[in-house]
Coordinates of C-alpha atoms and ligand atoms in Angstrom, one line a residue:
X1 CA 28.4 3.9 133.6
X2 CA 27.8 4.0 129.9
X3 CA 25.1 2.5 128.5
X4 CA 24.1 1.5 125.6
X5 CA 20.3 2.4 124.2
X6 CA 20.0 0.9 121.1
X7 CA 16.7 2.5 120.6
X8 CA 17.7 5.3 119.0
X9 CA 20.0 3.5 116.5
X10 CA 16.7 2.2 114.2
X11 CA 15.7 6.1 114.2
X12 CA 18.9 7.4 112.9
X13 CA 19.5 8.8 109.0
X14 CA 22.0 8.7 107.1
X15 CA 22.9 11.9 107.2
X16 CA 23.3 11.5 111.1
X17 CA 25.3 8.4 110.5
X18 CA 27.6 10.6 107.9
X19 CA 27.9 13.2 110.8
X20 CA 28.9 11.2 113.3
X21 CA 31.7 9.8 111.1
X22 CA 32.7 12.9 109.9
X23 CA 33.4 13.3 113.5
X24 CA 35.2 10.3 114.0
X25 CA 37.5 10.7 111.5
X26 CA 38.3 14.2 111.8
X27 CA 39.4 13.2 115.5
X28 CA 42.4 11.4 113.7
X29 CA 44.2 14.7 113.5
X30 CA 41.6 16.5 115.9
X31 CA 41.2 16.2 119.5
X32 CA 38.1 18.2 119.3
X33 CA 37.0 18.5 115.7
X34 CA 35.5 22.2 114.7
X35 CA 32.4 22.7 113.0
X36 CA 34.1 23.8 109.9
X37 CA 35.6 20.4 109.3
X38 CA 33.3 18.3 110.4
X39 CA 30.9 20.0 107.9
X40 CA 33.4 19.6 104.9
X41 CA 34.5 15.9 105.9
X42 CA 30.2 15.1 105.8
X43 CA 30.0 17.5 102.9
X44 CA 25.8 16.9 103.3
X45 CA 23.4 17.8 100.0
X46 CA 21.5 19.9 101.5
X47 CA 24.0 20.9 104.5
X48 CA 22.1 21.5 108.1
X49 CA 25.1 20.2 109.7
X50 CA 25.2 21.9 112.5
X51 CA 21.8 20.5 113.5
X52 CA 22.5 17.3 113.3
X53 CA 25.2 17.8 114.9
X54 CA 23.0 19.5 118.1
X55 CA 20.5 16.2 118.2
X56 CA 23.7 14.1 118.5
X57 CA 25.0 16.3 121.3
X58 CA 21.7 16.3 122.8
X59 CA 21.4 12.2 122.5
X60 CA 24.7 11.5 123.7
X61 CA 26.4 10.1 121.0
X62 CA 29.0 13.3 120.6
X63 CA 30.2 15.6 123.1
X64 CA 30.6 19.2 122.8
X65 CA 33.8 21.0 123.8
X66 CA 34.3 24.6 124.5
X67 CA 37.4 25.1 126.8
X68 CA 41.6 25.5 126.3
X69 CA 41.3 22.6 123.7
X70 CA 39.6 24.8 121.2
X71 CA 35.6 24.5 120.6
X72 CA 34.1 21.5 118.8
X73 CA 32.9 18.2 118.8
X74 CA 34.3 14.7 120.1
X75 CA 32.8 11.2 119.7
X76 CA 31.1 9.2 123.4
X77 CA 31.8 6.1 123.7
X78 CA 27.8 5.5 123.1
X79 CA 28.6 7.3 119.5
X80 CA 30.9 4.9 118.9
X81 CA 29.0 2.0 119.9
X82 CA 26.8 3.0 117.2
X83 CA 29.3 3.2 114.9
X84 CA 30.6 -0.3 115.3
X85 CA 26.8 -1.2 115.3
X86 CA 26.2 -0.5 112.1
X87 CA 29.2 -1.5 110.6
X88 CA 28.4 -4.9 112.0
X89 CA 24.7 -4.4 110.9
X90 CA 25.7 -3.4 107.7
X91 CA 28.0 -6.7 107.4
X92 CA 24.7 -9.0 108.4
X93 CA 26.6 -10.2 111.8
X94 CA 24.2 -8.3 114.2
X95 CA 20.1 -7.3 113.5
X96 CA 18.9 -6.4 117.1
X97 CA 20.4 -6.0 120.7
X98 CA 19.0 -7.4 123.8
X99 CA 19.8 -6.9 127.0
X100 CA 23.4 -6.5 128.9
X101 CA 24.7 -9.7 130.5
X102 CA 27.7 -8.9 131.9
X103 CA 30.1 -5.7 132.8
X104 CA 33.4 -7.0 133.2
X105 CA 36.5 -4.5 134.4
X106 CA 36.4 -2.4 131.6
X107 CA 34.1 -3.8 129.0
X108 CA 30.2 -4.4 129.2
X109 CA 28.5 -7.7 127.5
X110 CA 25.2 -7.3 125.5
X111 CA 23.3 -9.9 123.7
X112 CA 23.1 -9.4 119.8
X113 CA 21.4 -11.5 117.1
X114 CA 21.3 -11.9 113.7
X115 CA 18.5 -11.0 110.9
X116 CA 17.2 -15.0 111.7
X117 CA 17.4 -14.6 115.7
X118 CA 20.4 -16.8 116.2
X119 CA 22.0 -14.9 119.2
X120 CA 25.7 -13.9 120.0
X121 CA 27.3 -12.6 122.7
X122 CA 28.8 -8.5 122.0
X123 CA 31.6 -7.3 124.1
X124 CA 32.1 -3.8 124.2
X125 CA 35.4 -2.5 125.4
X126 CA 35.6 0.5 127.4
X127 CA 39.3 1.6 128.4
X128 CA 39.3 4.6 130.5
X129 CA 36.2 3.1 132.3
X130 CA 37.3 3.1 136.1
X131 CA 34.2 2.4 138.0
X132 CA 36.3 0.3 140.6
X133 CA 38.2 1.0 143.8
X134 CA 41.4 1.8 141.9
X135 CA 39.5 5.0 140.4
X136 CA 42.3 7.6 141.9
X137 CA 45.3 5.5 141.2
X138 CA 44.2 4.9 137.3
X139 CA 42.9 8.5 137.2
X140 CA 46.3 10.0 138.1
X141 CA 47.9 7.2 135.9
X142 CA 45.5 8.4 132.8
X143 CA 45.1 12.0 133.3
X144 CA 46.9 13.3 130.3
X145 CA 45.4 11.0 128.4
X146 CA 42.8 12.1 126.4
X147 CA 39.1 10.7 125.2
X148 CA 40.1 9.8 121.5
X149 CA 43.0 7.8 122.6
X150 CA 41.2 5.8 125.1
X151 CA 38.6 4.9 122.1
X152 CA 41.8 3.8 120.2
X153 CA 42.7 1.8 123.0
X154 CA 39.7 0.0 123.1
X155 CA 39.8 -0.7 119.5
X156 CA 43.4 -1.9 119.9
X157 CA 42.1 -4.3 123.2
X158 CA 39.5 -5.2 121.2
X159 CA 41.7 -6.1 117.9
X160 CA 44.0 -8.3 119.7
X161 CA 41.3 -10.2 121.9
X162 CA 39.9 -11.2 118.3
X163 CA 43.0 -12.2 117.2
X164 CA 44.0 -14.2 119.7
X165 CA 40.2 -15.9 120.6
X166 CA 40.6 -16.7 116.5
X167 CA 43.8 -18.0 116.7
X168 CA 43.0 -20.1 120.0
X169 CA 40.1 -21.3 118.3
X170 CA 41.2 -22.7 115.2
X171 CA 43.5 -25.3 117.0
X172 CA 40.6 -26.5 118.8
X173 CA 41.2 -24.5 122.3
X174 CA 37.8 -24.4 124.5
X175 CA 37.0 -20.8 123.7
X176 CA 33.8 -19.2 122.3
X177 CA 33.7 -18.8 118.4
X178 CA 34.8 -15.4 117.6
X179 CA 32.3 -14.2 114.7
X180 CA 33.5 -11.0 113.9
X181 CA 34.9 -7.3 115.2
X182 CA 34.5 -3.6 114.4
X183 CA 36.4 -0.5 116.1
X184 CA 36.2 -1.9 119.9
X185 CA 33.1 -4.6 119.8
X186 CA 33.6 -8.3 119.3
X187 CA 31.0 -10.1 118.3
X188 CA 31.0 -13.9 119.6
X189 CA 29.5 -17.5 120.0
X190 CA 27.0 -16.7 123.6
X191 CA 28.0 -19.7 125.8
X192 CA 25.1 -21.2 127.9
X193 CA 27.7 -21.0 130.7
X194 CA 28.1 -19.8 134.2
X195 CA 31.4 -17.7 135.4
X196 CA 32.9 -19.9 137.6
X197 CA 32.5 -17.3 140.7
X198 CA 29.1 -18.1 140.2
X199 CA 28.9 -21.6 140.8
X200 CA 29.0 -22.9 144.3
X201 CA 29.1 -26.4 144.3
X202 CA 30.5 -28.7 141.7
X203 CA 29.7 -32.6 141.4
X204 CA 33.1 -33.1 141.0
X205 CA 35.6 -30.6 141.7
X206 CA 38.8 -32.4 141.1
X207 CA 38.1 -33.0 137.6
X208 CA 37.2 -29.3 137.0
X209 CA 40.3 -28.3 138.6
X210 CA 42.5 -30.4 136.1
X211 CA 40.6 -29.2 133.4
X212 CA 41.8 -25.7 134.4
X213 CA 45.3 -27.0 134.7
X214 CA 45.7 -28.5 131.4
X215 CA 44.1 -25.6 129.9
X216 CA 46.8 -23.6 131.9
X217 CA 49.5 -25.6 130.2
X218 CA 48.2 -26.0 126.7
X219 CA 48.4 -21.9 126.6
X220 CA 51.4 -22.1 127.5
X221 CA 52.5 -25.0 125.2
X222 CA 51.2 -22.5 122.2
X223 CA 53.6 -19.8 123.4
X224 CA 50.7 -17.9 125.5
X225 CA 50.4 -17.0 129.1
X226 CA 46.9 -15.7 129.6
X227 CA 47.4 -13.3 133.2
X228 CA 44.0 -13.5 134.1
X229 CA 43.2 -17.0 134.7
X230 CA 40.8 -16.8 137.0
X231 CA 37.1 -17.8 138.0
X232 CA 36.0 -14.4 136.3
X233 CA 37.6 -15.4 132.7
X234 CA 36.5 -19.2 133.2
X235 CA 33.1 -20.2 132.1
X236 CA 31.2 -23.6 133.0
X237 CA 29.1 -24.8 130.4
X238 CA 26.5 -27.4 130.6
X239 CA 28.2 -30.8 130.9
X240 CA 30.7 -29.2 132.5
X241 CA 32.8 -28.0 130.0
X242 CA 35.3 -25.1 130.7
X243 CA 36.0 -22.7 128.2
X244 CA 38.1 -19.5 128.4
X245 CA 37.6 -16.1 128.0
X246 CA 39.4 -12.6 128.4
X247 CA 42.6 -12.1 126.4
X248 CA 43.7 -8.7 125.9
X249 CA 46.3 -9.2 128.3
X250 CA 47.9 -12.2 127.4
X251 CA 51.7 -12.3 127.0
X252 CA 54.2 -14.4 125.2
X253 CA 55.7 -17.5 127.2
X254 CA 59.1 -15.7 126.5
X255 CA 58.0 -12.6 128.2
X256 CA 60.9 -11.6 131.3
X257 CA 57.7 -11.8 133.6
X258 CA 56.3 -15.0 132.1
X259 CA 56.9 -17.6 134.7
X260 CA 55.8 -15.7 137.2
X261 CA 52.8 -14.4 135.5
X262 CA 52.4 -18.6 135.3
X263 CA 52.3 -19.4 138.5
X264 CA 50.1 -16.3 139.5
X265 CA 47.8 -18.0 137.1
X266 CA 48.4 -21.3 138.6
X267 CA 47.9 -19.9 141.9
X268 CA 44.2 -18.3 141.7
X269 CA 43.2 -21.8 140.4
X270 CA 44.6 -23.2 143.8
X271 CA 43.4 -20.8 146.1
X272 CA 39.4 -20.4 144.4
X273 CA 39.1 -24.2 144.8
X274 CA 40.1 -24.9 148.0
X275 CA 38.2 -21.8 149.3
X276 CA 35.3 -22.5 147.3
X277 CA 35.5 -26.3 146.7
X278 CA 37.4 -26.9 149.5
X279 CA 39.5 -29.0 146.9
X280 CA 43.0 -29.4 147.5
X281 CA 46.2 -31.3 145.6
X282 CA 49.9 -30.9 145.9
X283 CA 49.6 -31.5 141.9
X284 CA 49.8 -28.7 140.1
X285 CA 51.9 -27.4 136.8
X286 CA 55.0 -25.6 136.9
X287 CA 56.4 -22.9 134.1
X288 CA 59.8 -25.2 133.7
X289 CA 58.2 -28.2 132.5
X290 CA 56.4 -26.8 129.4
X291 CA 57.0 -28.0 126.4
X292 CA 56.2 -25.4 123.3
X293 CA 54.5 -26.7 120.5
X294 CA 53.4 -23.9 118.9
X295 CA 54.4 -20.3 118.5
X296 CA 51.1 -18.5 118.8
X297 CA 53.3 -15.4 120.5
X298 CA 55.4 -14.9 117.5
X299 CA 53.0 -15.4 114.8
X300 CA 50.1 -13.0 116.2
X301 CA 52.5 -10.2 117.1
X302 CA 54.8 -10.4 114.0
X303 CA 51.5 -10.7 111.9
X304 CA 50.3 -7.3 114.2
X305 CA 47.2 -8.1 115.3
X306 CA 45.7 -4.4 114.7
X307 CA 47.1 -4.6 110.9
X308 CA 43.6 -5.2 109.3
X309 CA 40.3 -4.1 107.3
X310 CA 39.4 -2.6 110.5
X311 CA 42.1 -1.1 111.7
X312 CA 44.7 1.2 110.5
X313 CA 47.9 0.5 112.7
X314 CA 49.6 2.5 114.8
X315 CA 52.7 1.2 116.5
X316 CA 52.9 3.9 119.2
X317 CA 49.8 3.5 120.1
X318 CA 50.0 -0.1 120.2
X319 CA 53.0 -0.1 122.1
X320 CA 51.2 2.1 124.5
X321 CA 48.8 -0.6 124.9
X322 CA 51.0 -3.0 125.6
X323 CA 52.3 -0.3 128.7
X324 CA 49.4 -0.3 130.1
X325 CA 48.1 -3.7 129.9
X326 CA 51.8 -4.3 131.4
X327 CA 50.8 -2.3 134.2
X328 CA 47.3 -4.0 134.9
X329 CA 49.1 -7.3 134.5
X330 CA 51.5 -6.1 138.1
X331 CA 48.5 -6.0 140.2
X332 CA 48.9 -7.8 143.6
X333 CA 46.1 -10.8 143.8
X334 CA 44.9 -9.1 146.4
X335 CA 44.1 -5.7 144.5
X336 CA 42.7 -8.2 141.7
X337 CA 40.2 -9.9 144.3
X338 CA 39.5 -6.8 146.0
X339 CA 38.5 -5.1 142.2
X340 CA 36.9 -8.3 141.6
X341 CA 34.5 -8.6 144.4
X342 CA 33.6 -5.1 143.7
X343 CA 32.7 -5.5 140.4
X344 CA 30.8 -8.2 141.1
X345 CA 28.8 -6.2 143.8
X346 CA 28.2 -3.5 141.7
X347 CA 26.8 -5.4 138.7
X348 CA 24.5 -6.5 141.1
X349 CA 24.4 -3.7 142.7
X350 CA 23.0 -2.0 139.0
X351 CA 20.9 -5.2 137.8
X352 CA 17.4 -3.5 139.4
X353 CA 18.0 -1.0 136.4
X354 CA 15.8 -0.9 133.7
X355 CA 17.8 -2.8 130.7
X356 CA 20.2 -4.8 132.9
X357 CA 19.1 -8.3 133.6
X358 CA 20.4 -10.7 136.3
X359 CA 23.4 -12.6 134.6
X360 CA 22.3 -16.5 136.2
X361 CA 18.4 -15.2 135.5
X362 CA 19.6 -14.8 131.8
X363 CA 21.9 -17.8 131.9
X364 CA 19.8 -20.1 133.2
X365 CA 17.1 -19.9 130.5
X366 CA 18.2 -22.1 128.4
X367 CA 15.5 -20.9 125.3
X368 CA 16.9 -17.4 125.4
X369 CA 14.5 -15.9 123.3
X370 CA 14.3 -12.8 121.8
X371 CA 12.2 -11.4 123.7
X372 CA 15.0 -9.9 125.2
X373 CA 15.9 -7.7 122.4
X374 CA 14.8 -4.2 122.4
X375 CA 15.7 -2.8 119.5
X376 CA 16.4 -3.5 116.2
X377 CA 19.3 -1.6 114.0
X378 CA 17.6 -1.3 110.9
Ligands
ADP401 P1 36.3 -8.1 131.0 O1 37.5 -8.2 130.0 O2 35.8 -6.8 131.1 O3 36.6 -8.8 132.3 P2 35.0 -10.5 130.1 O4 35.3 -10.9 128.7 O5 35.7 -11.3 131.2 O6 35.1 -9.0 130.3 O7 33.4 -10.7 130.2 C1 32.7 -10.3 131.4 C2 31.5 -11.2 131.7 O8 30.6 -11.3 130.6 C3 32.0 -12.6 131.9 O9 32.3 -12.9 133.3 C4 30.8 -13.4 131.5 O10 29.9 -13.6 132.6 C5 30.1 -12.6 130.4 N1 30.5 -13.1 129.1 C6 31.6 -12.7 128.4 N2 31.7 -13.4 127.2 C7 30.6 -14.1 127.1 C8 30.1 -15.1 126.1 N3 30.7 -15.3 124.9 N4 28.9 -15.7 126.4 C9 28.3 -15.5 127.6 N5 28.7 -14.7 128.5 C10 29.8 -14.0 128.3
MG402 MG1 37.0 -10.8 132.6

């Protein structure tokens, strides 16, 4: 799994910074970018290059390549991390980083907070990452795909959750308040809530359950269908407020799949509360009797999501995107549950490491403090 040690950030120069940029932007053009240019793209005042580039090597942050792709230097995931760090420190949004309170299918959660200790919640996302059960049948999928254009990919999943979370926002839909994004990290609101997996009983289960329905259909009403409605992507604050999370995979209500990716939706609602709740109504939504009233499809796609300060578009690669999200989106339920319950055992699994805490230990203190942080940026 990667990790991220935000240790080392506070110890690292500017010239290491300048380095690992270099890097990153030489892998534009470069799958693995040669000494030469990264030297000439970090043009440093008193050069020693090379060494820098060894420590970075050394801590992770960049990997070195000698093989059939030529010999060079690529950017980690953790090196990127650290890049969209300290964009984001540089900006003021994020000061320190705590501990990790979730690891979703491919992303991991961390807690962030600002220069004055007010905390957010930083999702990370990490495409390529197959830690699950469907390792061979992704790996086989992915094999010619190579490690810079999974870190576009992330940026791109990344981008559009943003976009959408903002959009979804603004017209008053219960999700948490996006704050800002850089390269693949979104930092946002941290909700004093439980995943709904987590939560075993509920006071009053009917309620919750139309909650989720008319969340269902207000989506859809804005032109959205989310895909991955489920008790993983639906968090229970206190007062027992729902609010959504998880977008990168949404799709437009006038998608050819739509309806069906509706009623899938509709579906996991049903099933988790009668297994769970053992809640049970023959009153549920259906795709036909939406009525649109907004056109949150059109406007974020025609607008393109990725076309912003932070990212400099590229349509192949967001269509590529779209592919595979398209592909994710055609698992069975079954696969889903099965990937699901896996995840969940293996965060668990994990939480007796060092930096990863146990997500209802974290939850339920209510006076997070910040103790919790380890490090601070700069
Ligand atoms: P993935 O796309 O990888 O499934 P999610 O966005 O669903 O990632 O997040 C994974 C987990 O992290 C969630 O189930 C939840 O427990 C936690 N989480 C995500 N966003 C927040 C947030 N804003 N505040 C608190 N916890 C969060
Ligand atoms: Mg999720």
């Amino acid at each position: 799994m990667v990790k991220l040690d935000a240790i080392l950030l506070k110890y690292m120069s500017r010239e290491d910074f300048r380095v690992l940029t270099a890097v990153e932007m030489g892998m534009k053009n470069h799958e693995i970018v040669p000494l030469s240019l990264v030297s000439q793209i970090a043009s440093l005042k008193h050069g020693g290059c090379h060494k820098i580039l060894k420590e970075l090597v050394k801590n992770k942050l960049l990997c070195y390549e000698n093989g059939r792709q030529g010999t060079g230097y690529r950017l980690s995931y953790p090196g990127y991390d650290y890049l969209a760090l300290k964009a984001l420190a540089t900006r003021d949004v994020v000061y320190s980083v705590g501990n990790q309170i979730g690891v979703g299918k491919e992303s991991d959660i961390y807690i962030v907070a600002d220069e004055d200790g007010t905390q957010y919640a930083m999702k990370l996302h990490r495409l390529g990452r197959t830690s699950f059960r469907k390792i061979k049948e992704k790996r086989d999928y992915h094999k010619h795909r190579n490690s810079a254009s999974w870190l576009y990919l992330s940026r791109i999943a990344a981008a559009k959750e943003f976009a959408f979370m903002k959009a979804l926002y603004d017209r008053g839909y219960p999700v948490p308040r996006p704050v800002d994004f850089n390269r693949h990290c979104i930092i946002m609101e941290l909700m004093d809530a439980f995943p709904l997996y987590q939560v075993n009983e509920l006071a009053n289960p009917g309620a919750i359950y139309n909650d989720c329905m008319n969340l269902i259909v207000q989506l859809a009403s804005f032109g959205l269908v989310h895909c991955d409605f489920n008790e993983f992507n639906l968090m229970l604050e206190t007062g027992n407020k729902i609010k959504v999370i998880d977008f990168p995979q949404m799709v437009s209500t006038s998608h050819v799949n739509a309806a069906m990716y509706f009623a899938r939706d509709v579906d996991c609602i049903r099933i988790f509360f009668k297994k769970r709740y053992g809640y049970e109504t023959d009153t549920y939504p259906t795709f036909n009797e939406i009525e649109r009233e907004d056109n949150l499809d059109i406007t974020l796609s025609a607008s393109g999501y990725i076309k912003n300060k932070d990212c400099d578009g590229n349509d192949d690669f967001q269509a590529e995107f779209e592919q595979m999200v398209s592909n994710q989106r055609h698992q069975t339920l079954d696969d889903q549950e099965s990937e699901d319950e896996e995840r969940q055992s293996s965060f668990s699994d994990n939480s007796s490491d060092d930096d990863i805490v146990d997500e209802k230990k974290e939850h339920a203190d209510n006076n997070q403090s910040c103790e919790n942080v380890i490090s601070n940026i700069e």
